[in-house]
mmCIF file of C-alpha atoms in Angstrom:
data_model
loop_
_atom_site.group_PDB
_atom_site.id
_atom_site.type_symbol
_atom_site.label_atom_id
_atom_site.label_comp_id
_atom_site.label_asym_id
_atom_site.label_seq_id
_atom_site.Cartn_x
_atom_site.Cartn_y
_atom_site.Cartn_z
ATOM 1 C CA MET A 1 20.088 12.996 21.005
ATOM 2 C CA THR A 2 20.290 10.935 17.881
ATOM 3 C CA LEU A 3 23.212 7.898 17.309
ATOM 4 C CA GLN A 4 25.936 8.905 14.571
ATOM 5 C CA PHE A 5 26.121 6.484 11.738
ATOM 6 C CA THR A 6 28.306 5.591 9.298
ATOM 7 C CA PRO A 7 27.912 3.600 5.996
ATOM 8 C CA ASN A 8 29.257 1.380 7.029
ATOM 9 C CA SER A 9 26.810 0.948 10.119
ATOM 10 C CA PHE A 10 24.945 -2.721 10.131
ATOM 11 C CA LEU A 11 22.099 -1.098 13.003
ATOM 12 C CA PRO A 12 20.631 0.993 10.102
ATOM 13 C CA LYS A 13 20.354 -1.819 7.935
ATOM 14 C CA LEU A 14 19.181 -4.228 10.722
ATOM 15 C CA LEU A 15 16.457 -1.816 11.692
ATOM 16 C CA TYR A 16 15.616 -1.143 8.011
ATOM 17 C CA VAL A 17 15.236 -5.523 8.327
ATOM 18 C CA LEU A 18 12.853 -5.029 11.104
ATOM 19 C CA CYS A 19 10.632 -2.395 10.652
ATOM 20 C CA ILE A 20 9.709 -4.258 7.466
ATOM 21 C CA ILE A 21 9.140 -7.503 9.178
ATOM 22 C CA VAL A 22 7.736 -6.343 12.661
ATOM 23 C CA LEU A 23 4.307 -5.940 10.493
ATOM 24 C CA LEU A 24 4.373 -10.406 9.830
ATOM 25 C CA LEU A 25 3.771 -9.199 13.817
ATOM 26 C CA ASN A 26 0.131 -7.979 13.098
ATOM 27 C CA SER A 27 0.419 -5.915 16.226
ATOM 28 C CA TYR A 28 -0.105 -2.040 15.372
ATOM 29 C CA GLU A 29 1.384 -0.834 19.012
ATOM 30 C CA THR A 30 4.514 -2.975 18.646
ATOM 31 C CA THR A 31 4.961 -1.243 14.982
ATOM 32 C CA PHE A 32 4.477 2.542 15.965
ATOM 33 C CA VAL A 33 7.183 1.696 18.179
ATOM 34 C CA VAL A 34 9.627 0.014 16.130
ATOM 35 C CA TRP A 35 9.228 2.736 13.533
ATOM 36 C CA GLY A 36 9.169 5.706 15.861
ATOM 37 C CA PHE A 37 12.223 4.377 17.831
ATOM 38 C CA THR A 38 13.802 3.782 14.249
ATOM 39 C CA ALA A 39 12.862 7.268 12.383
ATOM 40 C CA PHE A 40 14.335 9.028 15.814
ATOM 41 C CA ILE A 41 17.423 7.440 16.528
ATOM 42 C CA THR A 42 18.284 8.114 12.363
ATOM 43 C CA LEU A 43 17.018 11.852 12.400
ATOM 44 C CA ARG A 44 18.856 14.092 9.794
ATOM 45 C CA LYS A 45 19.822 17.343 10.401
ATOM 46 C CA LYS A 46 18.667 18.481 7.135
ATOM 47 C CA TYR A 47 15.978 16.662 4.518
ATOM 48 C CA SER A 48 15.527 17.718 0.969
ATOM 49 C CA VAL A 49 12.427 20.268 -0.462
ATOM 50 C CA SER A 50 11.165 16.795 -2.157
ATOM 51 C CA PHE A 51 11.060 14.879 0.666
ATOM 52 C CA LEU A 52 9.945 17.533 3.231
ATOM 53 C CA ARG A 53 6.906 18.749 0.523
ATOM 54 C CA PHE A 54 5.207 14.978 1.195
ATOM 55 C CA GLN A 55 6.087 15.190 5.019
ATOM 56 C CA ILE A 56 4.061 18.294 5.022
ATOM 57 C CA LEU A 57 1.196 17.103 3.148
ATOM 58 C CA LEU A 58 0.821 14.172 5.255
ATOM 59 C CA GLY A 59 1.078 16.756 8.454
ATOM 60 C CA LEU A 60 -1.178 18.968 7.029
ATOM 61 C CA LEU A 61 -4.026 16.736 6.868
ATOM 62 C CA ILE A 62 -3.162 15.354 10.654
ATOM 63 C CA ALA A 63 -3.501 19.069 11.692
ATOM 64 C CA VAL A 64 -6.927 19.744 10.204
ATOM 65 C CA ALA A 65 -8.252 16.739 12.113
ATOM 66 C CA LEU A 66 -7.359 17.657 14.877
ATOM 67 C CA PHE A 67 -8.707 20.915 14.877
ATOM 68 C CA SER A 68 -12.129 19.712 13.237
ATOM 69 C CA ALA A 69 -11.430 17.287 16.395
ATOM 70 C CA GLN A 70 -12.206 20.708 18.729
ATOM 71 C CA PHE A 71 -15.894 20.889 17.772
ATOM 72 C CA THR A 72 -17.147 17.351 18.634
ATOM 73 C CA ASP A 73 -16.536 15.152 21.875
ATOM 74 C CA HIS A 74 -15.071 11.748 20.914
ATOM 75 C CA LYS A 75 -13.339 8.435 23.379
ATOM 76 C CA SER A 76 -9.920 9.457 24.332
ATOM 77 C CA TYR A 77 -8.588 6.079 23.133
ATOM 78 C CA VAL A 78 -10.166 6.552 19.502
ATOM 79 C CA TYR A 79 -8.482 9.556 19.632
ATOM 80 C CA PHE A 80 -5.091 8.957 20.203
ATOM 81 C CA LYS A 81 -5.181 6.018 17.892
ATOM 82 C CA ASP A 82 -6.502 8.010 15.249
ATOM 83 C CA ILE A 83 -3.066 10.748 15.742
ATOM 84 C CA SER A 84 -0.978 7.189 15.750
ATOM 85 C CA TYR A 85 -2.468 5.807 12.863
ATOM 86 C CA LEU A 86 -2.269 8.852 10.750
ATOM 87 C CA LEU A 87 1.269 9.743 11.627
ATOM 88 C CA LYS A 88 1.853 5.801 9.893
ATOM 89 C CA PRO A 89 3.440 6.939 6.468
ATOM 90 C CA MET A 90 4.715 9.654 7.862
ATOM 91 C CA LEU A 91 7.067 7.846 10.134
ATOM 92 C CA GLY A 92 7.482 4.762 6.968
ATOM 93 C CA LEU A 93 8.763 8.101 4.739
ATOM 94 C CA ALA A 94 11.100 8.882 7.366
ATOM 95 C CA VAL A 95 12.587 5.563 8.357
ATOM 96 C CA GLY A 96 13.470 4.491 4.165
ATOM 97 C CA TYR A 97 14.478 8.095 3.961
ATOM 98 C CA ASN A 98 16.529 8.076 6.811
ATOM 99 C CA ILE A 99 18.384 4.983 6.650
ATOM 100 C CA CYS A 100 19.233 5.143 2.753
ATOM 101 C CA LYS A 101 21.183 8.545 3.364
ATOM 102 C CA ILE A 102 22.606 6.863 5.811
ATOM 103 C CA ILE A 103 24.116 3.399 3.939
ATOM 104 C CA GLY A 104 23.750 5.363 0.402
ATOM 105 C CA LYS A 105 23.455 3.092 -3.110
ATOM 106 C CA ASP A 106 24.556 -0.546 -1.015
ATOM 107 C CA LEU A 107 21.135 -0.624 0.968
ATOM 108 C CA PHE A 108 19.477 -2.047 -2.496
ATOM 109 C CA ARG A 109 20.974 -5.358 -2.045
ATOM 110 C CA THR A 110 19.231 -5.128 1.912
ATOM 111 C CA VAL A 111 16.077 -3.676 -0.013
ATOM 112 C CA ILE A 112 15.636 -6.575 -1.921
ATOM 113 C CA LEU A 113 16.888 -9.731 0.747
ATOM 114 C CA THR A 114 14.020 -8.360 3.143
ATOM 115 C CA GLY A 115 11.738 -9.042 0.488
ATOM 116 C CA VAL A 116 13.415 -12.713 -0.364
ATOM 117 C CA LEU A 117 12.767 -12.843 3.502
ATOM 118 C CA LEU A 118 9.391 -12.158 3.417
ATOM 119 C CA ALA A 119 8.441 -14.583 1.201
ATOM 120 C CA THR A 120 10.283 -17.105 2.397
ATOM 121 C CA ILE A 121 8.275 -16.275 5.655
ATOM 122 C CA HIS A 122 5.104 -16.415 4.070
ATOM 123 C CA ILE A 123 5.543 -19.887 1.916
ATOM 124 C CA ALA A 124 7.294 -21.232 5.625
ATOM 125 C CA THR A 125 4.167 -20.186 6.924
ATOM 126 C CA ILE A 126 1.870 -21.815 4.886
ATOM 127 C CA LEU A 127 3.641 -24.771 4.363
ATOM 128 C CA ILE A 128 3.498 -25.632 8.481
ATOM 129 C CA CYS A 129 -0.093 -24.103 8.550
ATOM 130 C CA PHE A 130 -0.878 -26.842 5.955
ATOM 131 C CA PHE A 131 0.031 -29.879 7.856
ATOM 132 C CA ILE A 132 -1.517 -28.724 11.025
ATOM 133 C CA PHE A 133 -4.555 -26.680 10.042
ATOM 134 C CA LYS A 134 -5.266 -28.702 7.244
ATOM 135 C CA ILE A 135 -5.693 -25.907 4.633
ATOM 136 C CA THR A 136 -8.253 -26.847 2.371
ATOM 137 C CA THR A 137 -10.015 -23.493 1.225
ATOM 138 C CA MET A 138 -8.823 -20.140 0.232
ATOM 139 C CA HIS A 139 -10.347 -18.540 2.780
ATOM 140 C CA LEU A 140 -8.140 -20.684 5.411
ATOM 141 C CA LEU A 141 -5.009 -20.380 2.694
ATOM 142 C CA ARG A 142 -5.234 -16.404 3.142
ATOM 143 C CA HIS A 143 -6.383 -16.387 7.170
ATOM 144 C CA TYR A 144 -2.933 -18.252 8.350
ATOM 145 C CA GLY A 145 -0.521 -17.004 5.886
ATOM 146 C CA GLY A 146 -1.746 -13.386 5.011
ATOM 147 C CA TYR A 147 -3.741 -10.991 2.956
ATOM 148 C CA PHE A 148 -1.229 -9.584 0.502
ATOM 149 C CA ASN A 149 1.891 -7.955 0.298
ATOM 150 C CA ASP A 150 3.049 -5.326 -1.128
ATOM 151 C CA TYR A 151 6.971 -4.967 -0.165
ATOM 152 C CA GLU A 152 7.150 -8.423 -1.882
ATOM 153 C CA ILE A 153 5.324 -7.208 -5.461
ATOM 154 C CA TYR A 154 8.225 -4.234 -5.548
ATOM 155 C CA THR A 155 10.684 -6.641 -5.197
ATOM 156 C CA LEU A 156 9.490 -9.041 -7.992
ATOM 157 C CA VAL A 157 9.449 -6.133 -10.012
ATOM 158 C CA LEU A 158 12.804 -4.749 -9.057
ATOM 159 C CA LEU A 159 14.169 -8.327 -10.313
ATOM 160 C CA ILE A 160 12.605 -9.107 -13.285
ATOM 161 C CA PHE A 161 13.806 -5.368 -14.691
ATOM 162 C CA ALA A 162 17.548 -5.956 -12.604
ATOM 163 C CA LYS A 163 18.904 -4.489 -15.982
ATOM 164 C CA GLN A 164 17.210 -1.036 -15.668
ATOM 165 C CA PHE A 165 17.552 -0.291 -12.168
ATOM 166 C CA GLU A 166 21.201 -1.612 -12.507
ATOM 167 C CA ILE A 167 21.125 -4.562 -10.017
ATOM 168 C CA LYS A 168 24.084 -6.480 -9.780
ATOM 169 C CA ILE A 169 23.149 -10.293 -9.056
ATOM 170 C CA LYS A 170 24.152 -13.848 -10.683
ATOM 171 C CA PRO A 171 21.814 -14.978 -13.538
ATOM 172 C CA GLN A 172 21.496 -18.437 -10.956
ATOM 173 C CA THR A 173 20.246 -16.137 -8.032
ATOM 174 C CA ARG A 174 18.055 -13.763 -9.879
ATOM 175 C CA MET A 175 16.069 -16.671 -11.642
ATOM 176 C CA LEU A 176 15.680 -18.712 -7.831
ATOM 177 C CA PHE A 177 14.356 -14.911 -6.356
ATOM 178 C CA ILE A 178 12.297 -14.387 -8.720
ATOM 179 C CA VAL A 179 10.435 -17.835 -8.510
ATOM 180 C CA LEU A 180 10.475 -17.627 -4.709
ATOM 181 C CA LEU A 181 8.532 -14.784 -4.614
ATOM 182 C CA SER A 182 6.264 -15.353 -7.572
ATOM 183 C CA VAL A 183 5.056 -18.461 -6.001
ATOM 184 C CA SER A 184 4.528 -16.609 -2.874
ATOM 185 C CA ALA A 185 2.774 -13.152 -3.919
ATOM 186 C CA PHE A 186 0.502 -16.143 -5.654
ATOM 187 C CA LEU A 187 -0.194 -17.899 -2.839
ATOM 188 C CA TYR A 188 -1.457 -14.129 -1.218
ATOM 189 C CA LEU A 189 -4.226 -14.623 -3.777
ATOM 190 C CA ALA A 190 -4.579 -11.339 -3.512
ATOM 191 C CA ARG A 191 -6.331 -9.076 -6.605
ATOM 192 C CA THR A 192 -4.509 -5.861 -5.821
ATOM 193 C CA ASN A 193 -1.224 -7.210 -5.356
ATOM 194 C CA MET A 194 -2.064 -8.388 -8.962
ATOM 195 C CA ILE A 195 -3.200 -5.421 -10.081
ATOM 196 C CA GLN A 196 0.149 -3.849 -8.242
ATOM 197 C CA PHE A 197 2.239 -6.186 -10.299
ATOM 198 C CA VAL A 198 0.287 -5.300 -13.738
ATOM 199 C CA VAL A 199 0.188 -1.542 -12.614
ATOM 200 C CA LEU A 200 4.117 -1.346 -11.737
ATOM 201 C CA VAL A 201 5.480 -3.463 -14.857
ATOM 202 C CA MET A 202 3.316 -1.205 -17.431
ATOM 203 C CA ALA A 203 4.727 1.752 -15.523
ATOM 204 C CA ILE A 204 8.187 0.591 -15.471
ATOM 205 C CA LYS A 205 7.533 -0.550 -19.777
ATOM 206 C CA GLY A 206 6.410 3.239 -20.365
ATOM 207 C CA TYR A 207 2.943 2.433 -21.047
ATOM 208 C CA PHE A 208 1.749 5.126 -19.199
ATOM 209 C CA ILE A 209 3.222 7.524 -20.973
ATOM 210 C CA LEU A 210 1.015 9.207 -23.678
ATOM 211 C CA ASN A 211 2.015 8.843 -27.407
ATOM 212 C CA VAL A 212 0.296 6.877 -29.756
ATOM 213 C CA ARG A 213 1.944 3.724 -29.551
ATOM 214 C CA ASN A 214 1.174 3.716 -25.952
ATOM 215 C CA VAL A 215 -2.446 4.323 -26.833
ATOM 216 C CA LYS A 216 -2.663 1.612 -28.410
ATOM 217 C CA TYR A 217 -1.598 -1.132 -26.207
ATOM 218 C CA LEU A 218 -3.500 0.390 -23.405
ATOM 219 C CA LEU A 219 -6.463 -0.667 -25.313
ATOM 220 C CA VAL A 220 -4.975 -4.230 -26.650
ATOM 221 C CA ALA A 221 -4.445 -4.621 -22.694
ATOM 222 C CA THR A 222 -8.063 -2.969 -21.479
ATOM 223 C CA SER A 223 -9.707 -5.679 -24.415
ATOM 224 C CA LEU A 224 -8.028 -8.667 -23.050
ATOM 225 C CA VAL A 225 -8.635 -7.226 -19.252
ATOM 226 C CA VAL A 226 -12.808 -6.689 -20.413
ATOM 227 C CA THR A 227 -12.485 -10.199 -22.253
ATOM 228 C CA ALA A 228 -11.178 -11.796 -19.376
ATOM 229 C CA TYR A 229 -13.657 -10.479 -16.976
ATOM 230 C CA ALA A 230 -16.327 -11.443 -19.206
ATOM 231 C CA ALA A 231 -15.578 -14.984 -19.442
ATOM 232 C CA ILE A 232 -15.111 -15.437 -15.758
ATOM 233 C CA TYR A 233 -18.316 -13.358 -15.240
ATOM 234 C CA TYR A 234 -20.441 -15.857 -17.137
ATOM 235 C CA SER A 235 -18.725 -18.868 -16.034
ATOM 236 C CA ASN A 236 -20.797 -18.047 -12.846
ATOM 237 C CA PRO A 237 -18.259 -19.369 -9.969
ATOM 238 C CA SER A 238 -20.091 -20.330 -6.964
ATOM 239 C CA ARG A 239 -20.052 -18.050 -3.372
ATOM 240 C CA LYS A 240 -19.665 -20.700 -1.691
ATOM 241 C CA GLY A 241 -16.920 -22.530 -3.989
ATOM 242 C CA GLU A 242 -13.879 -23.817 -2.974
ATOM 243 C CA GLY A 243 -10.041 -22.800 -4.019
ATOM 244 C CA LEU A 244 -10.083 -21.443 -7.278
ATOM 245 C CA GLU A 245 -14.364 -21.153 -7.598
ATOM 246 C CA ALA A 246 -14.007 -19.099 -4.237
ATOM 247 C CA PHE A 247 -10.968 -16.446 -6.002
ATOM 248 C CA LEU A 248 -13.016 -16.638 -8.979
ATOM 249 C CA TYR A 249 -15.597 -15.370 -7.513
ATOM 250 C CA LYS A 250 -13.944 -12.540 -5.756
ATOM 251 C CA ILE A 251 -13.072 -11.442 -8.997
ATOM 252 C CA LYS A 252 -16.425 -11.864 -10.594
ATOM 253 C CA ILE A 253 -17.382 -9.216 -7.557
ATOM 254 C CA ALA A 254 -14.358 -7.001 -8.028
ATOM 255 C CA PRO A 255 -15.741 -4.123 -9.543
ATOM 256 C CA ILE A 256 -18.972 -3.297 -8.038
ATOM 257 C CA GLU A 257 -18.098 -4.194 -4.496
ATOM 258 C CA SER A 258 -16.693 -1.189 -3.588
ATOM 259 C CA PHE A 259 -18.670 1.136 -6.016
ATOM 260 C CA LYS A 260 -22.695 0.106 -4.906
ATOM 261 C CA THR A 261 -24.895 3.153 -3.732
ATOM 262 C CA LYS A 262 -27.609 0.612 -2.898
ATOM 263 C CA ILE A 263 -27.283 -2.571 -0.509
ATOM 264 C CA ASN A 264 -30.410 -4.480 1.080
ATOM 265 C CA GLU A 265 -28.998 -5.007 4.668
ATOM 266 C CA GLU A 266 -31.451 -7.219 5.270
ATOM 267 C CA ASP A 267 -29.805 -9.704 2.376
ATOM 268 C CA TRP A 268 -26.512 -11.223 4.040
ATOM 269 C CA LYS A 269 -25.257 -12.389 0.920
ATOM 270 C CA ASP A 270 -25.402 -8.570 -0.113
ATOM 271 C CA PHE A 271 -24.252 -6.985 2.833
ATOM 272 C CA ASN A 272 -20.870 -9.094 3.276
ATOM 273 C CA ASP A 273 -20.487 -9.255 -0.826
ATOM 274 C CA ASN A 274 -20.618 -5.452 -0.313
ATOM 275 C CA TYR A 275 -19.664 -4.171 2.724
ATOM 276 C CA ARG A 276 -17.016 -1.401 1.082
ATOM 277 C CA SER A 277 -19.640 -0.058 -0.799
ATOM 278 C CA PHE A 278 -22.074 -0.036 2.618
ATOM 279 C CA GLU A 279 -19.042 1.588 4.337
ATOM 280 C CA ASN A 280 -18.815 4.640 1.951
ATOM 281 C CA ILE A 281 -22.420 4.907 2.007
ATOM 282 C CA ILE A 282 -22.908 5.062 5.359
ATOM 283 C CA THR A 283 -19.643 7.696 5.967
ATOM 284 C CA VAL A 284 -21.380 10.078 3.456
ATOM 285 C CA ARG A 285 -24.205 10.217 4.745
ATOM 286 C CA GLN A 286 -23.073 10.304 8.582
ATOM 287 C CA VAL A 287 -20.490 12.994 7.477
ATOM 288 C CA THR A 288 -23.001 14.810 5.387
ATOM 289 C CA ASP A 289 -25.549 14.974 7.813
ATOM 290 C CA ARG A 290 -23.593 17.401 9.956
ATOM 291 C CA GLY A 291 -23.561 20.292 7.538
ATOM 292 C CA PHE A 292 -20.842 22.130 5.125
ATOM 293 C CA PRO A 293 -18.465 22.898 8.006
ATOM 294 C CA THR A 294 -18.284 19.132 8.583
ATOM 295 C CA ILE A 295 -18.089 17.802 4.945
ATOM 296 C CA LEU A 296 -15.283 20.309 4.207
ATOM 297 C CA ILE A 297 -12.295 19.926 7.807
ATOM 298 C CA GLY A 298 -14.461 16.333 8.554
ATOM 299 C CA LYS A 299 -15.129 15.341 12.486
ATOM 300 C CA GLY A 300 -11.903 15.100 13.523
ATOM 301 C CA MET A 301 -9.397 12.857 15.466
ATOM 302 C CA GLY A 302 -11.242 9.918 17.290
ATOM 303 C CA SER A 303 -14.565 10.024 15.117
ATOM 304 C CA THR A 304 -16.504 7.402 13.968
ATOM 305 C CA ILE A 305 -19.105 6.017 11.760
ATOM 306 C CA ASP A 306 -22.216 4.103 13.200
ATOM 307 C CA LEU A 307 -22.433 1.043 11.139
ATOM 308 C CA GLY A 308 -26.071 0.115 13.059
ATOM 309 C CA ARG A 309 -24.968 -3.224 14.357
ATOM 310 C CA GLU A 310 -22.447 -5.164 16.146
ATOM 311 C CA MET A 311 -19.695 -6.883 13.202
ATOM 312 C CA TRP A 312 -16.850 -9.306 13.670
ATOM 313 C CA THR A 313 -13.278 -7.860 12.739
ATOM 314 C CA ASN A 314 -10.296 -9.083 10.617
ATOM 315 C CA ASP A 315 -8.945 -8.587 14.485
ATOM 316 C CA GLN A 316 -10.963 -10.810 15.664
ATOM 317 C CA GLU A 317 -12.741 -7.419 17.395
ATOM 318 C CA PHE A 318 -16.804 -7.359 18.132
ATOM 319 C CA ILE A 319 -17.211 -3.580 17.233
ATOM 320 C CA ARG A 320 -20.274 -1.322 16.187
ATOM 321 C CA TYR A 321 -18.412 2.122 15.667
ATOM 322 C CA VAL A 322 -15.903 2.399 13.139
ATOM 323 C CA PRO A 323 -12.905 4.420 13.478
ATOM 324 C CA GLU A 324 -11.173 3.540 10.179
ATOM 325 C CA LEU A 325 -12.157 2.616 7.092
ATOM 326 C CA HIS A 326 -11.282 0.068 4.080
ATOM 327 C CA ASN A 327 -11.294 3.246 2.039
ATOM 328 C CA THR A 328 -8.596 6.030 2.543
ATOM 329 C CA TYR A 329 -10.470 8.535 0.639
ATOM 330 C CA MET A 330 -13.599 7.738 2.806
ATOM 331 C CA THR A 331 -11.443 7.910 5.827
ATOM 332 C CA MET A 332 -9.873 10.925 4.859
ATOM 333 C CA TYR A 333 -13.338 12.786 4.302
ATOM 334 C CA LEU A 334 -14.447 11.383 8.237
ATOM 335 C CA LYS A 335 -11.542 12.795 9.457
ATOM 336 C CA ALA A 336 -10.639 15.729 7.634
ATOM 337 C CA GLY A 337 -13.221 16.503 5.329
ATOM 338 C CA LEU A 338 -13.251 17.036 1.897
ATOM 339 C CA ILE A 339 -9.937 19.224 2.598
ATOM 340 C CA GLY A 340 -7.976 15.973 3.926
ATOM 341 C CA VAL A 341 -9.508 13.909 0.627
ATOM 342 C CA LEU A 342 -7.381 17.084 -1.408
ATOM 343 C CA LEU A 343 -4.425 16.477 0.575
ATOM 344 C CA THR A 344 -4.141 13.084 -0.246
ATOM 345 C CA LEU A 345 -4.812 13.416 -3.862
ATOM 346 C CA VAL A 346 -2.204 16.094 -3.910
ATOM 347 C CA PHE A 347 0.348 13.558 -2.276
ATOM 348 C CA ILE A 348 -0.448 10.884 -4.963
ATOM 349 C CA TYR A 349 0.228 13.962 -7.656
ATOM 350 C CA TYR A 350 3.743 14.836 -6.435
ATOM 351 C CA LEU A 351 4.490 10.900 -6.284
ATOM 352 C CA SER A 352 4.267 10.552 -9.739
ATOM 353 C CA LYS A 353 5.372 13.597 -10.758
ATOM 354 C CA SER A 354 9.134 14.125 -11.816
ATOM 355 C CA LYS A 355 11.483 16.192 -13.872
ATOM 356 C CA PRO A 356 12.715 14.916 -17.551
ATOM 357 C CA THR A 357 16.578 13.495 -17.443
ATOM 358 C CA ASN A 358 19.112 11.384 -19.687
ATOM 359 C CA ASN A 359 19.760 9.262 -16.747
ATOM 360 C CA ARG A 360 18.875 5.716 -17.720
ATOM 361 C CA LEU A 361 18.853 4.680 -13.589
ATOM 362 C CA ILE A 362 16.573 7.916 -12.472
ATOM 363 C CA HIS A 363 14.722 7.829 -15.613
ATOM 364 C CA HIS A 364 13.278 3.744 -14.563
ATOM 365 C CA ILE A 365 13.409 4.887 -10.993
ATOM 366 C CA ASN A 366 10.835 7.566 -12.377
ATOM 367 C CA LEU A 367 8.892 5.501 -13.849
ATOM 368 C CA LEU A 368 8.416 2.777 -10.809
ATOM 369 C CA PHE A 369 7.094 6.472 -8.832
ATOM 370 C CA MET A 370 4.599 7.132 -11.535
ATOM 371 C CA GLY A 371 3.426 3.050 -11.228
ATOM 372 C CA SER A 372 3.336 3.828 -7.566
ATOM 373 C CA ALA A 373 1.540 6.556 -7.779
ATOM 374 C CA LEU A 374 -1.421 4.978 -10.031
ATOM 375 C CA PHE A 375 -1.343 1.651 -7.341
ATOM 376 C CA LEU A 376 -2.294 3.973 -4.471
ATOM 377 C CA ILE A 377 -5.061 5.282 -6.211
ATOM 378 C CA VAL A 378 -6.589 1.614 -5.784
ATOM 379 C CA SER A 379 -5.064 1.096 -2.736
ATOM 380 C CA ASN A 380 -6.752 3.934 -1.337
ATOM 381 C CA TRP A 381 -9.676 2.385 -2.548
ATOM 382 C CA VAL A 382 -10.009 -0.398 -1.190
ATOM 383 C CA PHE A 383 -7.246 -1.293 1.454
ATOM 384 C CA LEU A 384 -6.396 1.992 3.312
ATOM 385 C CA GLY A 385 -3.587 2.574 1.317
ATOM 386 C CA LEU A 386 -0.559 3.655 3.555
ATOM 387 C CA TYR A 387 -2.527 4.218 6.419
ATOM 388 C CA LEU A 388 -3.215 0.512 6.682
ATOM 389 C CA LYS A 389 -1.476 -1.286 9.852
ATOM 390 C CA LEU A 390 -0.369 -3.935 7.351
ATOM 391 C CA ASP A 391 1.328 -1.601 4.694
ATOM 392 C CA ASN A 392 5.148 -1.357 4.200
ATOM 393 C CA LYS A 393 4.960 0.784 1.138
ATOM 394 C CA SER A 394 5.955 3.665 2.663
ATOM 395 C CA ILE A 395 9.318 3.093 4.338
ATOM 396 C CA PHE A 396 10.086 1.662 0.765
ATOM 397 C CA LEU A 397 8.945 4.887 -1.272
ATOM 398 C CA GLY A 398 11.213 6.866 1.447
ATOM 399 C CA PHE A 399 13.456 4.585 0.643
ATOM 400 C CA LEU A 400 13.540 5.336 -3.481
ATOM 401 C CA ILE A 401 13.253 9.096 -2.427
ATOM 402 C CA ALA A 402 16.372 9.095 -0.581
ATOM 403 C CA TYR A 403 17.755 6.870 -3.440
ATOM 404 C CA ARG A 404 16.599 8.832 -6.705
ATOM 405 C CA GLU A 405 18.459 12.003 -4.624
ATOM 406 C CA ILE A 406 21.331 9.977 -3.880
ATOM 407 C CA LEU A 407 21.692 9.640 -7.950
ATOM 408 C CA ILE A 408 20.456 12.701 -9.031
ATOM 409 C CA ALA A 409 23.560 14.100 -7.305
ATOM 410 C CA GLU A 410 26.133 11.734 -7.684
ATOM 411 C CA ASN A 411 24.790 12.974 -11.797
ATOM 412 C CA ALA A 412 25.786 9.294 -13.456
ATOM 413 C CA LYS A 413 26.576 9.675 -16.989
ATOM 414 C CA LEU A 414 24.652 7.023 -18.690
ATOM 415 C CA PRO A 415 23.652 6.678 -22.498
ATOM 416 C CA SER A 416 20.548 9.035 -23.377
ATOM 417 C CA ILE A 417 17.124 7.494 -23.495
ATOM 418 C CA PRO A 418 16.014 6.059 -26.503
ATOM 419 C CA ASN A 419 13.191 8.327 -28.561
ATOM 420 C CA GLU A 420 10.558 5.211 -28.154
ATOM 421 C CA TYR A 421 10.676 5.947 -24.124
#
């Protein structure tokens, strides 16, 4: 039996914070328990059609993977591990949605402060490790400080556009938080977080709404990006470089490492630099070799790809058979075939879809959803998207779904949206 909470209850807010910071422990078992417990005790009697649509899409994907697993033999451990991993975004959406429905609009303050707390912990961790372990390279910086944090980017963007999202905060406090989050975000040296920031900012500015003005802006932005990349490419940063040079090398290989179709497995540089592409090639080969039925519904829960060699993972495991890949689309192709890939794309489509509104705040939230959907396309390709064990976007998106529903229900009377939007 679930507990009954009031909008003034402190426990739901505490649970929200815990569900975000528990990811810092890098233990999926702990995350699954905390998220599952929170989703259960905040369970609601009624859910909106919009929220259920997202859950049904994710649930159908699990159902396909469970069905296709009946036709192959898998290890029980990997089978149940897959179930827990595929449940993760469903739990995250439920946590964010349930708690926002309990607390109401006041949860926005907790959402912001949680992001600031993450940034503070990140910077403090780096400072401590700098003096203890003498961090001198980009690789050590990311090893001890973390590889990315999408939640911090969401918080930073919300504070930058505090007026558009009607966030009531003192100017001095807002600037302090922006500086703190900016420093923390930079120290991740994460290409995906940089892409996330640019995509969300452009989305909130309305640049992805197609019209003549926005097409011009997008062409100019594309030209600047291509020019900047060309400058980095021809500067030829070294693979063995340190600090900024190592980061520039990662940018140099970024457009190639996930899209190569041929890799020399005997050349360790080519293999390591393009490992994501290697995973994709192996997955397509090992799924298609089993015939059309497997192409359609995948190999099911517990399925793995055979790398053909044993390799160390970031979790310090020495493995040859990999159950989860970097690429969400390929992971879904492995587990649930083309149907799984289609369901993943439909989920992104509905995330970007919204009804026209004259409410300025709801309008900007819709733009944030659009930006999140566009970024999720990239995140799914390089970092397993919502299914990565360290990912926290699903909780934020669940909160945002509920927050928009509350605003729509209130039918707030705000100024009409100017035509230039």
